[in-house]
Amino acid sequence: EAQVTQNPRYLITVTGKKLTVTCSQNMNHEYMSWYRQDPGLGLRQIYYSMNVEVTDKGDVPEGYKVSRKEKRNFPLILESPSPNQTSLYFCASSLRVGEQYFGPGTRLTVT
Amino acid sequence: SQQGEEDPQALSIQEGENATMNCSYKTSINNLQWYRQNSGRGLVHLILIRSNEREKHSGRLRVTLDTSKKSSSLLITASRAADTASYFCATDETGAGSYQLTFGKGTKLSVIP
């Protein structure tokens, strides 16, 4: 089944404790992206990647890192999480410019 | 940068009625897409309309695009309770060597059985 998977789905952590949210797609898509969704603010893009080893900042990259060592994986790294990074995070992928396939989301709480 | 702005923010209708949502954007685009999100879940792509198209249909969905007014509308005909969800427009301003989709804040649709 074609899908984008994210892990974990739910995470509660404390300020400053490094964490990684994994994202994997099985559709051989070149393009992958991370978004965060907050009430009243909609979806905002954090980082995106056009292909392996090619990443670029979105609208809200501060406090986040990404890597794209393999085509299928695009992990999101929070080196030192803070409470303002409490949010619902989505990974997405697409074959080309156009329709994006979204993962199920990761709900992160930073206390 | 927030590009698309949906209107209204919330819409409540009876089952069987039509639902219309609007999206306005600010800059030139390559295409505009509509997505649906059921509460707290991932977004699902509904339809894509290119900048040189004016109208597109998919099942009970009808999308229009007016590039002169920088606006789009999504019409859902004969609504069902299962259409209850949030709907987002997303614009693609892709330039050479980059790709970004910019989402609006969404319209929350409630269809009352």
PDB file of C-alpha atoms in Angstrom:
ATOM      1  CA  GLU A   1       0.000   0.000   0.000  1.00  0.00           C
ATOM      2  CA  ALA A   2       1.345   3.425  -0.990  1.00  0.00           C
ATOM      3  CA  GLN A   3       1.802   5.458   2.136  1.00  0.00           C
ATOM      4  CA  VAL A   4       3.758   7.962   4.192  1.00  0.00           C
ATOM      5  CA  THR A   5       4.519   6.807   7.714  1.00  0.00           C
ATOM      6  CA  GLN A   6       5.566   8.867  10.689  1.00  0.00           C
ATOM      7  CA  ASN A   7       6.872   7.791  14.073  1.00  0.00           C
ATOM      8  CA  PRO A   8       6.092   8.358  16.799  1.00  0.00           C
ATOM      9  CA  ARG A   9       2.452   9.377  16.465  1.00  0.00           C
ATOM     10  CA  TYR A  10       2.381  10.954  19.905  1.00  0.00           C
ATOM     11  CA  LEU A  11       5.279  12.274  21.942  1.00  0.00           C
ATOM     12  CA  ILE A  12       5.533  14.140  25.237  1.00  0.00           C
ATOM     13  CA  THR A  13       8.982  15.386  26.092  1.00  0.00           C
ATOM     14  CA  VAL A  14      10.760  17.992  28.184  1.00  0.00           C
ATOM     15  CA  THR A  15      12.489  21.180  27.150  1.00  0.00           C
ATOM     16  CA  GLY A  16      15.977  20.607  25.787  1.00  0.00           C
ATOM     17  CA  LYS A  17      15.808  16.864  25.232  1.00  0.00           C
ATOM     18  CA  LYS A  18      16.788  16.118  21.639  1.00  0.00           C
ATOM     19  CA  LEU A  19      14.260  14.184  19.611  1.00  0.00           C
ATOM     20  CA  THR A  20      13.770  12.855  16.096  1.00  0.00           C
ATOM     21  CA  VAL A  21      10.518  12.291  14.266  1.00  0.00           C
ATOM     22  CA  THR A  22      10.938   9.831  11.436  1.00  0.00           C
ATOM     23  CA  CYS A  23       9.176   9.986   8.081  1.00  0.00           C
ATOM     24  CA  SER A  24       9.274   7.330   5.417  1.00  0.00           C
ATOM     25  CA  GLN A  25       7.512   6.937   2.067  1.00  0.00           C
ATOM     26  CA  ASN A  26       7.303   3.872  -0.159  1.00  0.00           C
ATOM     27  CA  MET A  27       6.297   5.607  -3.402  1.00  0.00           C
ATOM     28  CA  ASN A  28       9.787   6.526  -4.681  1.00  0.00           C
ATOM     29  CA  HIS A  29       8.847  10.202  -4.433  1.00  0.00           C
ATOM     30  CA  GLU A  30      11.565  12.783  -4.963  1.00  0.00           C
ATOM     31  CA  TYR A  31       9.944  15.596  -3.047  1.00  0.00           C
ATOM     32  CA  MET A  32       9.385  15.487   0.722  1.00  0.00           C
ATOM     33  CA  SER A  33       8.339  18.157   3.170  1.00  0.00           C
ATOM     34  CA  TRP A  34       7.629  18.817   6.845  1.00  0.00           C
ATOM     35  CA  TYR A  35       4.789  21.021   8.088  1.00  0.00           C
ATOM     36  CA  ARG A  36       3.538  22.054  11.463  1.00  0.00           C
ATOM     37  CA  GLN A  37      -0.111  22.792  12.141  1.00  0.00           C
ATOM     38  CA  ASP A  38      -1.225  25.110  14.904  1.00  0.00           C
ATOM     39  CA  PRO A  39      -4.750  26.351  15.736  1.00  0.00           C
ATOM     40  CA  GLY A  40      -5.539  29.537  13.859  1.00  0.00           C
ATOM     41  CA  LEU A  41      -2.317  29.402  11.849  1.00  0.00           C
ATOM     42  CA  GLY A  42      -3.001  26.589   9.410  1.00  0.00           C
ATOM     43  CA  LEU A  43      -0.135  24.548   7.974  1.00  0.00           C
ATOM     44  CA  ARG A  44       3.281  26.100   7.787  1.00  0.00           C
ATOM     45  CA  GLN A  45       6.187  24.540   5.988  1.00  0.00           C
ATOM     46  CA  ILE A  46       9.304  23.839   8.059  1.00  0.00           C
ATOM     47  CA  TYR A  47      11.716  22.262   5.573  1.00  0.00           C
ATOM     48  CA  TYR A  48      11.481  20.560   2.226  1.00  0.00           C
ATOM     49  CA  SER A  49      13.694  18.385   0.061  1.00  0.00           C
ATOM     50  CA  MET A  50      13.695  18.139  -3.713  1.00  0.00           C
ATOM     51  CA  ASN A  51      15.877  15.013  -3.741  1.00  0.00           C
ATOM     52  CA  VAL A  52      18.559  13.111  -1.866  1.00  0.00           C
ATOM     53  CA  GLU A  53      21.049  15.471  -0.187  1.00  0.00           C
ATOM     54  CA  VAL A  54      19.007  18.510  -1.285  1.00  0.00           C
ATOM     55  CA  THR A  55      17.134  20.307   1.471  1.00  0.00           C
ATOM     56  CA  ASP A  56      15.859  23.845   1.873  1.00  0.00           C
ATOM     57  CA  LYS A  57      14.156  25.995   4.468  1.00  0.00           C
ATOM     58  CA  GLY A  58      10.449  26.608   4.468  1.00  0.00           C
ATOM     59  CA  ASP A  59       8.632  29.379   6.294  1.00  0.00           C
ATOM     60  CA  VAL A  60       9.401  28.345   9.898  1.00  0.00           C
ATOM     61  CA  PRO A  61      12.742  26.467  10.000  1.00  0.00           C
ATOM     62  CA  GLU A  62      14.094  27.892  13.276  1.00  0.00           C
ATOM     63  CA  GLY A  63      14.776  25.199  15.871  1.00  0.00           C
ATOM     64  CA  TYR A  64      14.555  22.315  13.394  1.00  0.00           C
ATOM     65  CA  LYS A  65      16.978  20.265  11.319  1.00  0.00           C
ATOM     66  CA  VAL A  66      16.406  17.728   8.580  1.00  0.00           C
ATOM     67  CA  SER A  67      18.462  15.314   6.533  1.00  0.00           C
ATOM     68  CA  ARG A  68      17.823  13.396   3.321  1.00  0.00           C
ATOM     69  CA  LYS A  69      20.395  10.640   3.036  1.00  0.00           C
ATOM     70  CA  GLU A  70      18.011   8.218   1.348  1.00  0.00           C
ATOM     71  CA  LYS A  71      15.163   8.911  -1.002  1.00  0.00           C
ATOM     72  CA  ARG A  72      12.535   7.272   1.194  1.00  0.00           C
ATOM     73  CA  ASN A  73      13.430   8.869   4.546  1.00  0.00           C
ATOM     74  CA  PHE A  74      13.228  12.469   5.735  1.00  0.00           C
ATOM     75  CA  PRO A  75      13.649  12.736   9.515  1.00  0.00           C
ATOM     76  CA  LEU A  76      12.856  15.908  11.451  1.00  0.00           C
ATOM     77  CA  ILE A  77      15.263  16.682  14.276  1.00  0.00           C
ATOM     78  CA  LEU A  78      14.632  18.989  17.198  1.00  0.00           C
ATOM     79  CA  GLU A  79      18.034  19.497  18.824  1.00  0.00           C
ATOM     80  CA  SER A  80      16.725  21.395  21.846  1.00  0.00           C
ATOM     81  CA  PRO A  81      12.911  21.403  21.881  1.00  0.00           C
ATOM     82  CA  SER A  82      11.073  24.272  23.490  1.00  0.00           C
ATOM     83  CA  PRO A  83       7.402  24.623  24.498  1.00  0.00           C
ATOM     84  CA  ASN A  84       6.665  26.775  21.432  1.00  0.00           C
ATOM     85  CA  GLN A  85       7.397  23.717  19.305  1.00  0.00           C
ATOM     86  CA  THR A  86       4.374  21.948  20.771  1.00  0.00           C
ATOM     87  CA  SER A  87       2.359  21.264  17.646  1.00  0.00           C
ATOM     88  CA  LEU A  88       0.935  18.721  15.211  1.00  0.00           C
ATOM     89  CA  TYR A  89       3.571  17.776  12.642  1.00  0.00           C
ATOM     90  CA  PHE A  90       2.978  16.356   9.182  1.00  0.00           C
ATOM     91  CA  CYS A  91       5.356  14.851   6.679  1.00  0.00           C
ATOM     92  CA  ALA A  92       4.372  14.821   3.010  1.00  0.00           C
ATOM     93  CA  SER A  93       5.804  13.524  -0.234  1.00  0.00           C
ATOM     94  CA  SER A  94       5.093  13.866  -3.933  1.00  0.00           C
ATOM     95  CA  LEU A  95       6.390  12.455  -7.174  1.00  0.00           C
ATOM     96  CA  ARG A  96       6.505  15.841  -8.842  1.00  0.00           C
ATOM     97  CA  VAL A  97       5.179  19.301  -8.380  1.00  0.00           C
ATOM     98  CA  GLY A  98       1.536  18.696  -7.575  1.00  0.00           C
ATOM     99  CA  GLU A  99      -0.425  16.333  -5.391  1.00  0.00           C
ATOM    100  CA  GLN A 100       1.165  15.694  -2.011  1.00  0.00           C
ATOM    101  CA  TYR A 101       0.615  12.589   0.097  1.00  0.00           C
ATOM    102  CA  PHE A 102       0.502  13.281   3.819  1.00  0.00           C
ATOM    103  CA  GLY A 103       1.472  11.120   6.745  1.00  0.00           C
ATOM    104  CA  PRO A 104      -0.923  10.603   9.679  1.00  0.00           C
ATOM    105  CA  GLY A 105       0.707  13.274  11.837  1.00  0.00           C
ATOM    106  CA  THR A 106       2.800  13.402  15.012  1.00  0.00           C
ATOM    107  CA  ARG A 107       1.390  15.223  17.992  1.00  0.00           C
ATOM    108  CA  LEU A 108       4.294  16.657  19.978  1.00  0.00           C
ATOM    109  CA  THR A 109       4.037  18.222  23.423  1.00  0.00           C
ATOM    110  CA  VAL A 110       7.085  19.906  24.949  1.00  0.00           C
ATOM    111  CA  THR A 111       6.782  20.718  28.651  1.00  0.00           C
TER     112      THR A 111
ATOM    113  CA  SER B   1       4.486  33.361   4.069  1.00  0.00           C
ATOM    114  CA  GLN B   2       0.763  32.643   4.236  1.00  0.00           C
ATOM    115  CA  GLN B   3      -0.514  32.766   0.693  1.00  0.00           C
ATOM    116  CA  GLY B   4      -4.036  31.332   0.518  1.00  0.00           C
ATOM    117  CA  GLU B   5      -6.814  32.651   2.703  1.00  0.00           C
ATOM    118  CA  GLU B   6     -10.016  30.627   2.861  1.00  0.00           C
ATOM    119  CA  ASP B   7     -13.414  32.118   3.395  1.00  0.00           C
ATOM    120  CA  PRO B   8     -15.525  31.495   5.368  1.00  0.00           C
ATOM    121  CA  GLN B   9     -13.559  30.194   8.350  1.00  0.00           C
ATOM    122  CA  ALA B  10     -16.484  27.972   9.292  1.00  0.00           C
ATOM    123  CA  LEU B  11     -19.582  26.793   7.448  1.00  0.00           C
ATOM    124  CA  SER B  12     -22.522  24.765   8.705  1.00  0.00           C
ATOM    125  CA  ILE B  13     -25.085  23.310   6.287  1.00  0.00           C
ATOM    126  CA  GLN B  14     -27.765  20.653   6.120  1.00  0.00           C
ATOM    127  CA  GLU B  15     -27.113  17.358   4.398  1.00  0.00           C
ATOM    128  CA  GLY B  16     -28.037  17.591   0.731  1.00  0.00           C
ATOM    129  CA  GLU B  17     -27.213  21.280   0.428  1.00  0.00           C
ATOM    130  CA  ASN B  18     -24.289  22.629  -1.569  1.00  0.00           C
ATOM    131  CA  ALA B  19     -21.200  24.018   0.171  1.00  0.00           C
ATOM    132  CA  THR B  20     -19.040  26.728  -1.334  1.00  0.00           C
ATOM    133  CA  MET B  21     -15.649  27.734  -0.007  1.00  0.00           C
ATOM    134  CA  ASN B  22     -13.426  30.464  -1.354  1.00  0.00           C
ATOM    135  CA  CYS B  23      -9.684  30.975  -1.424  1.00  0.00           C
ATOM    136  CA  SER B  24      -7.794  34.158  -2.174  1.00  0.00           C
ATOM    137  CA  TYR B  25      -4.080  34.432  -2.760  1.00  0.00           C
ATOM    138  CA  LYS B  26      -1.566  37.182  -3.338  1.00  0.00           C
ATOM    139  CA  THR B  27       1.014  36.313  -5.993  1.00  0.00           C
ATOM    140  CA  SER B  28       1.239  34.539  -9.330  1.00  0.00           C
ATOM    141  CA  ILE B  29       0.886  30.796  -9.087  1.00  0.00           C
ATOM    142  CA  ASN B  30       1.552  27.712 -11.189  1.00  0.00           C
ATOM    143  CA  ASN B  31      -1.363  25.765  -9.784  1.00  0.00           C
ATOM    144  CA  LEU B  32      -3.806  25.703  -6.898  1.00  0.00           C
ATOM    145  CA  GLN B  33      -4.823  22.616  -4.962  1.00  0.00           C
ATOM    146  CA  TRP B  34      -7.577  21.767  -2.505  1.00  0.00           C
ATOM    147  CA  TYR B  35      -7.104  19.347   0.377  1.00  0.00           C
ATOM    148  CA  ARG B  36      -9.439  17.884   2.981  1.00  0.00           C
ATOM    149  CA  GLN B  37      -8.523  17.120   6.581  1.00  0.00           C
ATOM    150  CA  ASN B  38     -10.639  15.094   8.940  1.00  0.00           C
ATOM    151  CA  SER B  39     -10.141  16.130  12.541  1.00  0.00           C
ATOM    152  CA  GLY B  40      -6.483  15.753  13.583  1.00  0.00           C
ATOM    153  CA  ARG B  41      -5.608  13.505  10.658  1.00  0.00           C
ATOM    154  CA  GLY B  42      -3.412  13.883   7.587  1.00  0.00           C
ATOM    155  CA  LEU B  43      -4.521  15.971   4.638  1.00  0.00           C
ATOM    156  CA  VAL B  44      -5.977  14.279   1.597  1.00  0.00           C
ATOM    157  CA  HIS B  45      -5.582  15.749  -1.865  1.00  0.00           C
ATOM    158  CA  LEU B  46      -8.881  16.535  -3.595  1.00  0.00           C
ATOM    159  CA  ILE B  47      -8.154  18.363  -6.815  1.00  0.00           C
ATOM    160  CA  LEU B  48      -5.511  20.422  -8.620  1.00  0.00           C
ATOM    161  CA  ILE B  49      -6.246  23.208 -11.061  1.00  0.00           C
ATOM    162  CA  ARG B  50      -3.523  24.733 -13.188  1.00  0.00           C
ATOM    163  CA  SER B  51      -3.147  28.458 -13.722  1.00  0.00           C
ATOM    164  CA  ASN B  52      -4.306  28.179 -17.352  1.00  0.00           C
ATOM    165  CA  GLU B  53      -7.501  26.339 -16.377  1.00  0.00           C
ATOM    166  CA  ARG B  54     -10.691  28.043 -15.278  1.00  0.00           C
ATOM    167  CA  GLU B  55     -12.819  25.172 -14.036  1.00  0.00           C
ATOM    168  CA  LYS B  56     -12.370  21.560 -13.080  1.00  0.00           C
ATOM    169  CA  HIS B  57     -14.715  18.833 -11.896  1.00  0.00           C
ATOM    170  CA  SER B  58     -14.173  15.672  -9.895  1.00  0.00           C
ATOM    171  CA  GLY B  59     -17.254  13.769  -8.786  1.00  0.00           C
ATOM    172  CA  ARG B  60     -19.279  16.114  -6.547  1.00  0.00           C
ATOM    173  CA  LEU B  61     -16.462  18.676  -6.503  1.00  0.00           C
ATOM    174  CA  ARG B  62     -16.244  21.691  -8.751  1.00  0.00           C
ATOM    175  CA  VAL B  63     -13.280  24.063  -8.576  1.00  0.00           C
ATOM    176  CA  THR B  64     -12.963  27.388 -10.316  1.00  0.00           C
ATOM    177  CA  LEU B  65      -9.930  29.589 -10.664  1.00  0.00           C
ATOM    178  CA  ASP B  66      -9.872  33.277 -11.529  1.00  0.00           C
ATOM    179  CA  THR B  67      -6.249  34.352 -11.872  1.00  0.00           C
ATOM    180  CA  SER B  68      -7.217  37.974 -12.556  1.00  0.00           C
ATOM    181  CA  LYS B  69      -8.879  38.148  -9.137  1.00  0.00           C
ATOM    182  CA  LYS B  70      -6.387  35.741  -7.566  1.00  0.00           C
ATOM    183  CA  SER B  71      -9.167  33.605  -6.198  1.00  0.00           C
ATOM    184  CA  SER B  72     -10.554  30.100  -6.341  1.00  0.00           C
ATOM    185  CA  SER B  73     -13.717  28.446  -5.139  1.00  0.00           C
ATOM    186  CA  LEU B  74     -14.518  24.871  -4.162  1.00  0.00           C
ATOM    187  CA  LEU B  75     -18.113  23.728  -4.529  1.00  0.00           C
ATOM    188  CA  ILE B  76     -19.273  20.475  -2.962  1.00  0.00           C
ATOM    189  CA  THR B  77     -22.666  19.505  -4.300  1.00  0.00           C
ATOM    190  CA  ALA B  78     -25.277  17.388  -2.494  1.00  0.00           C
ATOM    191  CA  SER B  79     -23.247  17.382   0.716  1.00  0.00           C
ATOM    192  CA  ARG B  80     -23.120  14.380   3.025  1.00  0.00           C
ATOM    193  CA  ALA B  81     -22.346  14.059   6.712  1.00  0.00           C
ATOM    194  CA  ALA B  82     -19.070  12.383   5.683  1.00  0.00           C
ATOM    195  CA  ASP B  83     -18.006  15.667   4.028  1.00  0.00           C
ATOM    196  CA  THR B  84     -17.623  17.186   7.494  1.00  0.00           C
ATOM    197  CA  ALA B  85     -13.969  18.203   7.598  1.00  0.00           C
ATOM    198  CA  SER B  86     -11.622  21.154   7.190  1.00  0.00           C
ATOM    199  CA  TYR B  87     -10.771  22.206   3.654  1.00  0.00           C
ATOM    200  CA  PHE B  88      -7.536  23.920   2.672  1.00  0.00           C
ATOM    201  CA  CYS B  89      -6.349  25.568  -0.484  1.00  0.00           C
ATOM    202  CA  ALA B  90      -2.654  25.420  -1.314  1.00  0.00           C
ATOM    203  CA  THR B  91      -0.816  27.475  -3.874  1.00  0.00           C
ATOM    204  CA  ASP B  92       2.329  26.576  -5.740  1.00  0.00           C
ATOM    205  CA  GLU B  93       4.621  29.461  -6.587  1.00  0.00           C
ATOM    206  CA  THR B  94       7.439  27.207  -7.697  1.00  0.00           C
ATOM    207  CA  GLY B  95      10.429  28.946  -9.105  1.00  0.00           C
ATOM    208  CA  ALA B  96      13.399  27.377 -10.799  1.00  0.00           C
ATOM    209  CA  GLY B  97      15.093  24.855  -8.515  1.00  0.00           C
ATOM    210  CA  SER B  98      12.619  25.103  -5.671  1.00  0.00           C
ATOM    211  CA  TYR B  99       9.195  23.891  -4.715  1.00  0.00           C
ATOM    212  CA  GLN B 100       6.928  25.191  -2.002  1.00  0.00           C
ATOM    213  CA  LEU B 101       3.255  24.688  -1.370  1.00  0.00           C
ATOM    214  CA  THR B 102       1.716  27.391   0.785  1.00  0.00           C
ATOM    215  CA  PHE B 103      -1.479  26.513   2.637  1.00  0.00           C
ATOM    216  CA  GLY B 104      -4.275  28.725   3.851  1.00  0.00           C
ATOM    217  CA  LYS B 105      -5.829  28.460   7.300  1.00  0.00           C
ATOM    218  CA  GLY B 106      -8.766  26.399   6.153  1.00  0.00           C
ATOM    219  CA  THR B 107     -12.555  26.357   6.165  1.00  0.00           C
ATOM    220  CA  LYS B 108     -14.201  24.096   8.714  1.00  0.00           C
ATOM    221  CA  LEU B 109     -17.285  22.516   7.156  1.00  0.00           C
ATOM    222  CA  SER B 110     -19.976  20.880   9.259  1.00  0.00           C
ATOM    223  CA  VAL B 111     -22.696  18.935   7.444  1.00  0.00           C
ATOM    224  CA  ILE B 112     -25.672  18.256   9.678  1.00  0.00           C
ATOM    225  CA  PRO B 113     -27.545  14.998   8.981  1.00  0.00           C
TER     226      PRO B 113
END
